[in-house]
Amino acid sequence: MKHDVIVLGGGVNGLGTARDCALRGLKVLLLERGDLAAGASGGNSGLIHGGPRYMLSGPKVTERACRDSGYIQRLAPHLLFRIPFLVPFTSRRERQSLWERAVAYATEVFFSTYDVYQPLKRGKPSVRLTAEELYRLEPGLRPGLHGAVTFDEWGIDAHRLCVLNALSAKGHGADVRTWTEAREVLREGGRAVGVSWVDRVTGERGEARAPLIFNATGAWSPAFARRQGATVKMRPGKGVHLVMDRRLSDYAVVCNAVDGRMMFVYPHQRESWIATTDDDFYGDPDDCEATADEVEYLLEGAASVFPSVRQARLTRAFWALRTTLHDYGPNEDALSREHELIDHAAEGAAGLFSFVGGKLASYRAQSEEVTDRILRELSRRPVACQTHEEPLPGGEAVADAAALAARHGVARAVAGRVVYRHGSLAGEVLRLCDDDPRLRLLVCREEGILAAEVVHCVRHELVRKLVDLRSRLKLAVGACGGLDCARVAAQLTARELGWDPERTRRELAELLEAGWRERRAVLSGAQLAQEELLRGAHWAVGA
Amino acid sequence: MLVVGGGLAGAVAALAARARGATVLLVRRSPGATALFGGAFGVAPDLDALPGDPLLGRRSPLESARRLAARRPSHPYAVLGVHDLDEALGFAGAQLSVLVEPADGRPRFLAHVSGGLAECGLCLHSQAAGDLRRVRGLAVVVGFSGHLGFDARLVAAGVGRLTSAGGPRSAAVEASFFTGPGDGALRPFDLARALEAPGAAEALGAAIRGVLPRGASVALLAPVLGINPAARVHARVEAAAGLPVAEVVSDPPSVPGLRLDATLLARLAGAGVEVLDGEVAAGGGPGRPVIVAGETVEAGAWVVATGRFIGGGLVRRDRMAEPLFGLPVIASETGAAGLTLAGRSPVSLTFRERTAAQPLLAAGVAVDPACRPLDEAGEPVHARLFVAGALIGGHEHAADQTGLGVAILSGWLAGRGAAGEAT
């Protein structure tokens, strides 16, 4: 089958672009080598934030991110949650020095400038807090702080944002193939005309043809381009996040790492996260993991405002590579979060484009820009972009969790989680329980995942492997590591997808392996005991 | 003598000491890893067997343990020696005869809920009929039509992998059971309790009888046949089904684990071991008074069987420590001498492949052949201080399936040793 455009990469830029292209009537094929959102699109801070920090280097970045954050709230309101940030004023001595007071004042002015953008994303204006007010909001902060400034941001389940874009693209006619790796760009007379691919699940090989190929493979794009004799310059920056088993606080707190870098500790869904490192990464992106020194660096920074993080239970450390634009000289934090579309025509591959840089919060605007360009390259007449108005699946309305819980006979808290993940489609998920009461089996008590939701997900959310449920449902991602859920979810998925028992066992082993890689760097205290238990529970699964 | 820890190792130590005439006090904080036991006492799997090798020719647990010890000098089997393993297994089997089949020196092969297989040295009565080494003909795995927690097809396929090695043929069927409103959402413990009710086990047996294919020689069931042994769920189901019935091996939360825990407590009481629930204060030791669950206790000999991380025998918070005596902790999977690891990061002590033997998860204290913990210099910390079970380093059940065998052997050795020293 011939397509208008082949998108490589199932991250947020690839998926956003595939969706936009499909909405504008193009025939799209998207190839993703692993699961959706496997790279930076899933492994980020989970914030649709305006990036106040970038006001200094590029106010355009901030404005665009804020405007788009506002759009995302309209497209997928169920996925977003407000996170109030506190920026405490620290001091080296008991009383603030003149200089420190000046810094505090400058911070206050800085965030009142950011307030200009807040209405774009329904954010609340910043507030100056006295020390008493600060400690009333968050008594767990270390003593000796001199007040704070607040600002307002939105959290999001970034994995699900990507999944929803994929489902929408598919709904509008795009072919989305996960676990399918693009091998070579096919060329004819200096033009890219298609790609060869291999399905990593079935081993099937094939070719797809299109006059335009959009390479959005993130940290993998330099290597992919190099294989095609083209160049993508990038400064991949490794970002590691630490996750706690519960919320340390309902407020996000900005703090400084040992080297003065800004970082923060913040609530994200049921957990608290510590974000983040930013280090140039020269290694193989497939061989990237959190290291002991990154964990300690983040803990030390977080403990500088929240001493109790040292007692907290870390459940995992996840990582991803930012695809920052290349620039020789500046340190990592000073790099621009701008983006760039690279045309490889001059390298003998006309029709091949690569995307570098950008921000999660601006993915829609970035995709719109790319799609405009794709239409021009294909000499199509311009079609108006609708991605800022057309809701993502489930974003059409907000479902009433209490009513759904009562109607379908499930716990209120569980219905609430289903509504969070599926929005207005929650009723469709829970209706499965009416037809088959066995699907009320609670597979994960932590995330509130019913057997029905596993089945719904496998049927409707492009699931090809058991590990895909990690991103869709956070299955086996939490503190228990899949102790309770993994085997039952594997059985349910096997039933739906017709897996034989050997395949089921292999899928289960892969799911456990993925969790192990994220926990290995933080095994301590109760989490280490949990790991012993988990390994004991699953020894019979093997490799 | 004082035993700290009431899991399998601590219980065996207490019973072995009691059998030698010692007065024994056992203190336990809570059910530990033993309560999560899935039903199969892994002793030593035959490492040299290939999947297709005939089951009848497989090596005995003792021979497998001997071979393992020869290869891994820091494994407890190598340190303690395996000459007493059969005797220790026989002792444990006899002590727990209410629940456990007698040891016969041969390996047993049991189906696991995940579709895997468990090779073990001892098993429960309720599992014995499912020993794939002995079953002839057709093993039928029976699922509950009303409940998705147990996948008969998956288990049957696991059993089928042994058919070519002389195991039975396998098939999966579903019995119409647990189909009432809300039954589908029940947890393993709820299912087990429901089957204890009058008539429930008989009804399940009848349902099984109704769906069995011709020629079935054993019915394999989910490991939910009652928590309370007195309810005799297994025997009742078997009588009503009209053929031998066996539970497969569980993963946690495990009904057989609760049964084992209850059986251990009952046996300790029956043998005259005093059991206290509570903590042991720091600062005690053989011949030194210590506060145990609020009472002052002085014991001539101590057996510490506090487990690894699950039991709390080892704690890692910033650094690794054995909290009761501050014993040096080693992880010796990687080298004969053992690696001092107290301050090393978890990344440094693990491998990326989950299924590899992980030094961090095999951490523990080093012991001499008499189960006495060693100090940094390699000398026993105290002549009358013993350790048993998972607190001993150099093995990890998930990686080598020797955990229960080590618990029984070290418990037996430590208990006898402590009794000898205490009296």
mmCIF file of C-alpha atoms in Angstrom, chain B residues 196-403:
data_model
loop_
_atom_site.group_PDB
_atom_site.id
_atom_site.type_symbol
_atom_site.label_atom_id
_atom_site.label_comp_id
_atom_site.label_asym_id
_atom_site.label_seq_id
_atom_site.Cartn_x
_atom_site.Cartn_y
_atom_site.Cartn_z
ATOM 1 C CA GLU B 196 -13.901 -24.770 53.534
ATOM 2 C CA ALA B 197 -17.662 -24.219 53.867
ATOM 3 C CA PRO B 198 -19.804 -27.350 54.360
ATOM 4 C CA GLY B 199 -20.674 -28.855 51.014
ATOM 5 C CA ALA B 200 -18.406 -26.586 48.975
ATOM 6 C CA ALA B 201 -15.544 -29.039 48.548
ATOM 7 C CA GLU B 202 -18.000 -31.810 47.679
ATOM 8 C CA ALA B 203 -19.678 -29.561 45.109
ATOM 9 C CA LEU B 204 -16.306 -28.784 43.549
ATOM 10 C CA GLY B 205 -15.472 -32.486 43.452
ATOM 11 C CA ALA B 206 -18.754 -33.217 41.697
ATOM 12 C CA ALA B 207 -18.167 -30.399 39.215
ATOM 13 C CA ILE B 208 -14.724 -31.825 38.440
ATOM 14 C CA ARG B 209 -16.138 -35.304 37.975
ATOM 15 C CA GLY B 210 -18.595 -33.853 35.462
ATOM 16 C CA VAL B 211 -15.950 -32.390 33.161
ATOM 17 C CA LEU B 212 -13.159 -34.952 33.353
ATOM 18 C CA PRO B 213 -12.167 -36.475 30.048
ATOM 19 C CA ARG B 214 -11.902 -40.247 29.818
ATOM 20 C CA GLY B 215 -8.694 -41.716 31.107
ATOM 21 C CA ALA B 216 -7.888 -38.890 33.502
ATOM 22 C CA SER B 217 -5.499 -40.143 36.155
ATOM 23 C CA VAL B 218 -5.155 -37.007 38.266
ATOM 24 C CA ALA B 219 -6.879 -33.632 38.497
ATOM 25 C CA LEU B 220 -4.580 -30.636 39.097
ATOM 26 C CA LEU B 221 -6.239 -27.682 40.796
ATOM 27 C CA ALA B 222 -5.465 -24.116 41.764
ATOM 28 C CA PRO B 223 -3.681 -23.943 45.148
ATOM 29 C CA VAL B 224 -6.765 -22.793 47.032
ATOM 30 C CA LEU B 225 -7.894 -25.981 48.777
ATOM 31 C CA GLY B 226 -8.586 -24.431 52.165
ATOM 32 C CA ILE B 227 -6.425 -22.580 54.671
ATOM 33 C CA ASN B 228 -7.366 -24.516 57.773
ATOM 34 C CA PRO B 229 -6.016 -28.082 57.476
ATOM 35 C CA ALA B 230 -8.802 -29.266 59.781
ATOM 36 C CA ALA B 231 -11.347 -28.447 57.081
ATOM 37 C CA ARG B 232 -9.858 -31.326 55.002
ATOM 38 C CA VAL B 233 -10.764 -29.614 51.755
ATOM 39 C CA HIS B 234 -8.305 -31.662 49.717
ATOM 40 C CA ALA B 235 -9.597 -35.018 50.949
ATOM 41 C CA ARG B 236 -13.215 -33.952 50.480
ATOM 42 C CA VAL B 237 -12.683 -32.762 46.934
ATOM 43 C CA GLU B 238 -10.802 -35.951 46.119
ATOM 44 C CA ALA B 239 -13.555 -38.174 47.536
ATOM 45 C CA ALA B 240 -16.236 -36.367 45.562
ATOM 46 C CA ALA B 241 -14.224 -36.202 42.358
ATOM 47 C CA GLY B 242 -13.462 -39.906 42.404
ATOM 48 C CA LEU B 243 -9.827 -39.631 41.369
ATOM 49 C CA PRO B 244 -6.582 -38.326 42.875
ATOM 50 C CA VAL B 245 -6.527 -34.546 43.143
ATOM 51 C CA ALA B 246 -3.472 -32.319 43.585
ATOM 52 C CA GLU B 247 -2.849 -28.625 44.053
ATOM 53 C CA VAL B 248 -0.244 -26.986 41.847
ATOM 54 C CA VAL B 249 2.505 -24.791 43.335
ATOM 55 C CA SER B 250 1.378 -21.272 44.231
ATOM 56 C CA ASP B 251 2.839 -17.829 43.846
ATOM 57 C CA PRO B 252 2.155 -15.272 46.581
ATOM 58 C CA PRO B 253 -0.260 -14.435 48.093
ATOM 59 C CA SER B 254 -0.056 -18.113 48.904
ATOM 60 C CA VAL B 255 -2.637 -20.243 50.618
ATOM 61 C CA PRO B 256 -0.145 -23.126 51.163
ATOM 62 C CA GLY B 257 2.186 -20.617 52.859
ATOM 63 C CA LEU B 258 -0.441 -19.802 55.469
ATOM 64 C CA ARG B 259 -1.042 -23.503 55.974
ATOM 65 C CA LEU B 260 2.671 -24.104 56.554
ATOM 66 C CA ASP B 261 2.907 -21.199 58.974
ATOM 67 C CA ALA B 262 -0.063 -22.494 60.984
ATOM 68 C CA THR B 263 1.358 -26.016 60.959
ATOM 69 C CA LEU B 264 4.752 -24.832 62.216
ATOM 70 C CA LEU B 265 3.154 -22.996 65.117
ATOM 71 C CA ALA B 266 1.017 -25.983 66.031
ATOM 72 C CA ARG B 267 4.000 -28.340 65.890
ATOM 73 C CA LEU B 268 6.167 -26.007 68.020
ATOM 74 C CA ALA B 269 3.438 -25.903 70.650
ATOM 75 C CA GLY B 270 3.046 -29.679 70.489
ATOM 76 C CA ALA B 271 6.783 -30.197 70.970
ATOM 77 C CA GLY B 272 6.858 -27.968 74.016
ATOM 78 C CA VAL B 273 8.655 -25.002 72.468
ATOM 79 C CA GLU B 274 7.573 -21.763 74.053
ATOM 80 C CA VAL B 275 6.695 -19.192 71.374
ATOM 81 C CA LEU B 276 6.606 -15.463 72.020
ATOM 82 C CA ASP B 277 5.372 -12.840 69.591
ATOM 83 C CA GLY B 278 7.505 -9.746 69.594
ATOM 84 C CA GLU B 279 10.892 -8.172 69.103
ATOM 85 C CA VAL B 280 14.267 -8.975 70.573
ATOM 86 C CA ALA B 281 16.056 -5.958 71.972
ATOM 87 C CA ALA B 282 19.608 -5.303 70.837
ATOM 88 C CA GLY B 283 22.530 -6.019 73.113
ATOM 89 C CA GLY B 284 21.753 -9.611 73.980
ATOM 90 C CA GLY B 285 23.622 -12.760 73.156
ATOM 91 C CA PRO B 286 24.448 -16.197 74.530
ATOM 92 C CA GLY B 287 24.634 -15.956 78.300
ATOM 93 C CA ARG B 288 23.633 -12.283 78.319
ATOM 94 C CA PRO B 289 20.148 -11.283 79.454
ATOM 95 C CA VAL B 290 17.992 -9.516 76.910
ATOM 96 C CA ILE B 291 14.474 -8.180 76.766
ATOM 97 C CA VAL B 292 12.303 -10.301 74.510
ATOM 98 C CA ALA B 293 8.739 -9.149 73.905
ATOM 99 C CA GLY B 294 8.847 -7.310 77.230
ATOM 100 C CA GLU B 295 10.333 -10.171 79.260
ATOM 101 C CA THR B 296 13.912 -10.572 80.391
ATOM 102 C CA VAL B 297 15.389 -13.752 78.982
ATOM 103 C CA GLU B 298 18.773 -15.350 79.361
ATOM 104 C CA ALA B 299 19.719 -18.205 77.095
ATOM 105 C CA GLY B 300 22.891 -20.234 76.963
ATOM 106 C CA ALA B 301 22.786 -20.534 73.180
ATOM 107 C CA TRP B 302 21.133 -18.530 70.431
ATOM 108 C CA VAL B 303 19.952 -19.406 66.963
ATOM 109 C CA VAL B 304 19.297 -16.394 64.774
ATOM 110 C CA ALA B 305 16.949 -17.249 61.912
ATOM 111 C CA THR B 306 15.636 -13.822 61.071
ATOM 112 C CA GLY B 307 15.640 -14.302 57.310
ATOM 113 C CA ARG B 308 17.021 -12.006 54.663
ATOM 114 C CA PHE B 309 15.336 -8.773 53.616
ATOM 115 C CA ILE B 310 11.746 -10.027 53.795
ATOM 116 C CA GLY B 311 12.176 -11.245 57.341
ATOM 117 C CA GLY B 312 14.263 -8.254 58.373
ATOM 118 C CA GLY B 313 17.358 -10.309 59.193
ATOM 119 C CA LEU B 314 19.222 -8.000 56.853
ATOM 120 C CA VAL B 315 18.476 -4.349 56.327
ATOM 121 C CA ARG B 316 19.844 -2.105 53.648
ATOM 122 C CA ARG B 317 19.359 1.585 54.185
ATOM 123 C CA ASP B 318 22.362 3.518 52.889
ATOM 124 C CA ARG B 319 24.420 0.530 53.938
ATOM 125 C CA MET B 320 23.817 -3.129 54.498
ATOM 126 C CA ALA B 321 23.572 -4.343 58.071
ATOM 127 C CA GLU B 322 22.539 -7.293 60.200
ATOM 128 C CA PRO B 323 20.665 -5.321 62.864
ATOM 129 C CA LEU B 324 20.650 -7.737 65.793
ATOM 130 C CA PHE B 325 24.393 -8.356 66.297
ATOM 131 C CA GLY B 326 25.949 -6.165 63.642
ATOM 132 C CA LEU B 327 27.386 -9.266 61.986
ATOM 133 C CA PRO B 328 29.486 -8.591 58.898
ATOM 134 C CA VAL B 329 27.465 -9.044 55.728
ATOM 135 C CA ILE B 330 28.905 -10.583 52.592
ATOM 136 C CA ALA B 331 27.663 -11.387 49.122
ATOM 137 C CA SER B 332 29.613 -14.348 47.978
ATOM 138 C CA GLU B 333 27.969 -15.432 44.744
ATOM 139 C CA THR B 334 30.745 -13.850 42.784
ATOM 140 C CA GLY B 335 33.850 -15.106 44.491
ATOM 141 C CA ALA B 336 35.157 -17.640 46.918
ATOM 142 C CA ALA B 337 36.463 -15.104 49.387
ATOM 143 C CA GLY B 338 33.262 -13.144 49.573
ATOM 144 C CA LEU B 339 32.843 -9.495 48.957
ATOM 145 C CA THR B 340 32.404 -6.979 51.703
ATOM 146 C CA LEU B 341 29.499 -5.003 50.499
ATOM 147 C CA ALA B 342 28.083 -2.947 53.320
ATOM 148 C CA GLY B 343 28.518 0.371 51.575
ATOM 149 C CA ARG B 344 28.322 -0.562 47.926
ATOM 150 C CA SER B 345 25.508 0.660 45.726
ATOM 151 C CA PRO B 346 22.761 -1.669 44.560
ATOM 152 C CA VAL B 347 23.825 -1.173 40.934
ATOM 153 C CA SER B 348 27.290 -2.468 41.758
ATOM 154 C CA LEU B 349 25.831 -5.576 43.350
ATOM 155 C CA THR B 350 23.361 -6.558 40.659
ATOM 156 C CA PHE B 351 23.454 -7.572 37.035
ATOM 157 C CA ARG B 352 21.254 -6.207 34.311
ATOM 158 C CA GLU B 353 19.755 -9.598 33.475
ATOM 159 C CA ARG B 354 17.034 -10.123 36.009
ATOM 160 C CA THR B 355 17.378 -13.882 36.011
ATOM 161 C CA ALA B 356 21.111 -13.854 36.739
ATOM 162 C CA ALA B 357 22.274 -14.741 40.231
ATOM 163 C CA GLN B 358 22.289 -11.350 41.958
ATOM 164 C CA PRO B 359 24.921 -10.846 44.682
ATOM 165 C CA LEU B 360 22.744 -8.219 46.389
ATOM 166 C CA LEU B 361 19.892 -10.676 46.705
ATOM 167 C CA ALA B 362 22.232 -13.452 47.925
ATOM 168 C CA ALA B 363 23.706 -11.314 50.672
ATOM 169 C CA GLY B 364 24.004 -12.682 54.154
ATOM 170 C CA VAL B 365 26.378 -13.620 56.896
ATOM 171 C CA ALA B 366 29.225 -16.091 56.495
ATOM 172 C CA VAL B 367 29.181 -19.184 58.691
ATOM 173 C CA ASP B 368 31.457 -22.004 59.713
ATOM 174 C CA PRO B 369 30.423 -25.645 59.112
ATOM 175 C CA ALA B 370 28.588 -25.613 62.442
ATOM 176 C CA CYS B 371 26.409 -22.664 61.360
ATOM 177 C CA ARG B 372 28.200 -20.182 63.584
ATOM 178 C CA PRO B 373 28.471 -16.710 62.071
ATOM 179 C CA LEU B 374 31.950 -15.436 61.300
ATOM 180 C CA ASP B 375 33.478 -12.075 62.063
ATOM 181 C CA GLU B 376 35.641 -10.058 59.679
ATOM 182 C CA ALA B 377 38.640 -12.201 60.545
ATOM 183 C CA GLY B 378 36.765 -15.388 59.669
ATOM 184 C CA GLU B 379 36.488 -16.554 63.271
ATOM 185 C CA PRO B 380 33.197 -17.566 64.931
ATOM 186 C CA VAL B 381 31.680 -14.551 66.660
ATOM 187 C CA HIS B 382 30.699 -16.666 69.664
ATOM 188 C CA ALA B 383 30.874 -20.385 70.383
ATOM 189 C CA ARG B 384 27.171 -20.528 71.240
ATOM 190 C CA LEU B 385 25.756 -18.195 68.601
ATOM 191 C CA PHE B 386 24.295 -19.876 65.503
ATOM 192 C CA VAL B 387 22.450 -18.681 62.418
ATOM 193 C CA ALA B 388 20.090 -20.549 60.120
ATOM 194 C CA GLY B 389 18.080 -19.993 56.956
ATOM 195 C CA ALA B 390 18.152 -17.134 54.490
ATOM 196 C CA LEU B 391 20.326 -15.006 56.789
ATOM 197 C CA ILE B 392 23.193 -17.201 55.630
ATOM 198 C CA GLY B 393 24.628 -15.661 52.480
ATOM 199 C CA GLY B 394 25.684 -17.284 49.252
ATOM 200 C CA HIS B 395 22.374 -18.520 47.956
ATOM 201 C CA GLU B 396 19.171 -17.043 46.627
ATOM 202 C CA HIS B 397 16.064 -19.117 46.287
ATOM 203 C CA ALA B 398 14.899 -17.325 43.158
ATOM 204 C CA ALA B 399 18.159 -18.099 41.390
ATOM 205 C CA ASP B 400 18.983 -21.591 42.650
ATOM 206 C CA GLN B 401 15.795 -22.958 44.280
ATOM 207 C CA THR B 402 17.721 -24.187 47.303
ATOM 208 C CA GLY B 403 16.128 -21.870 49.877
#
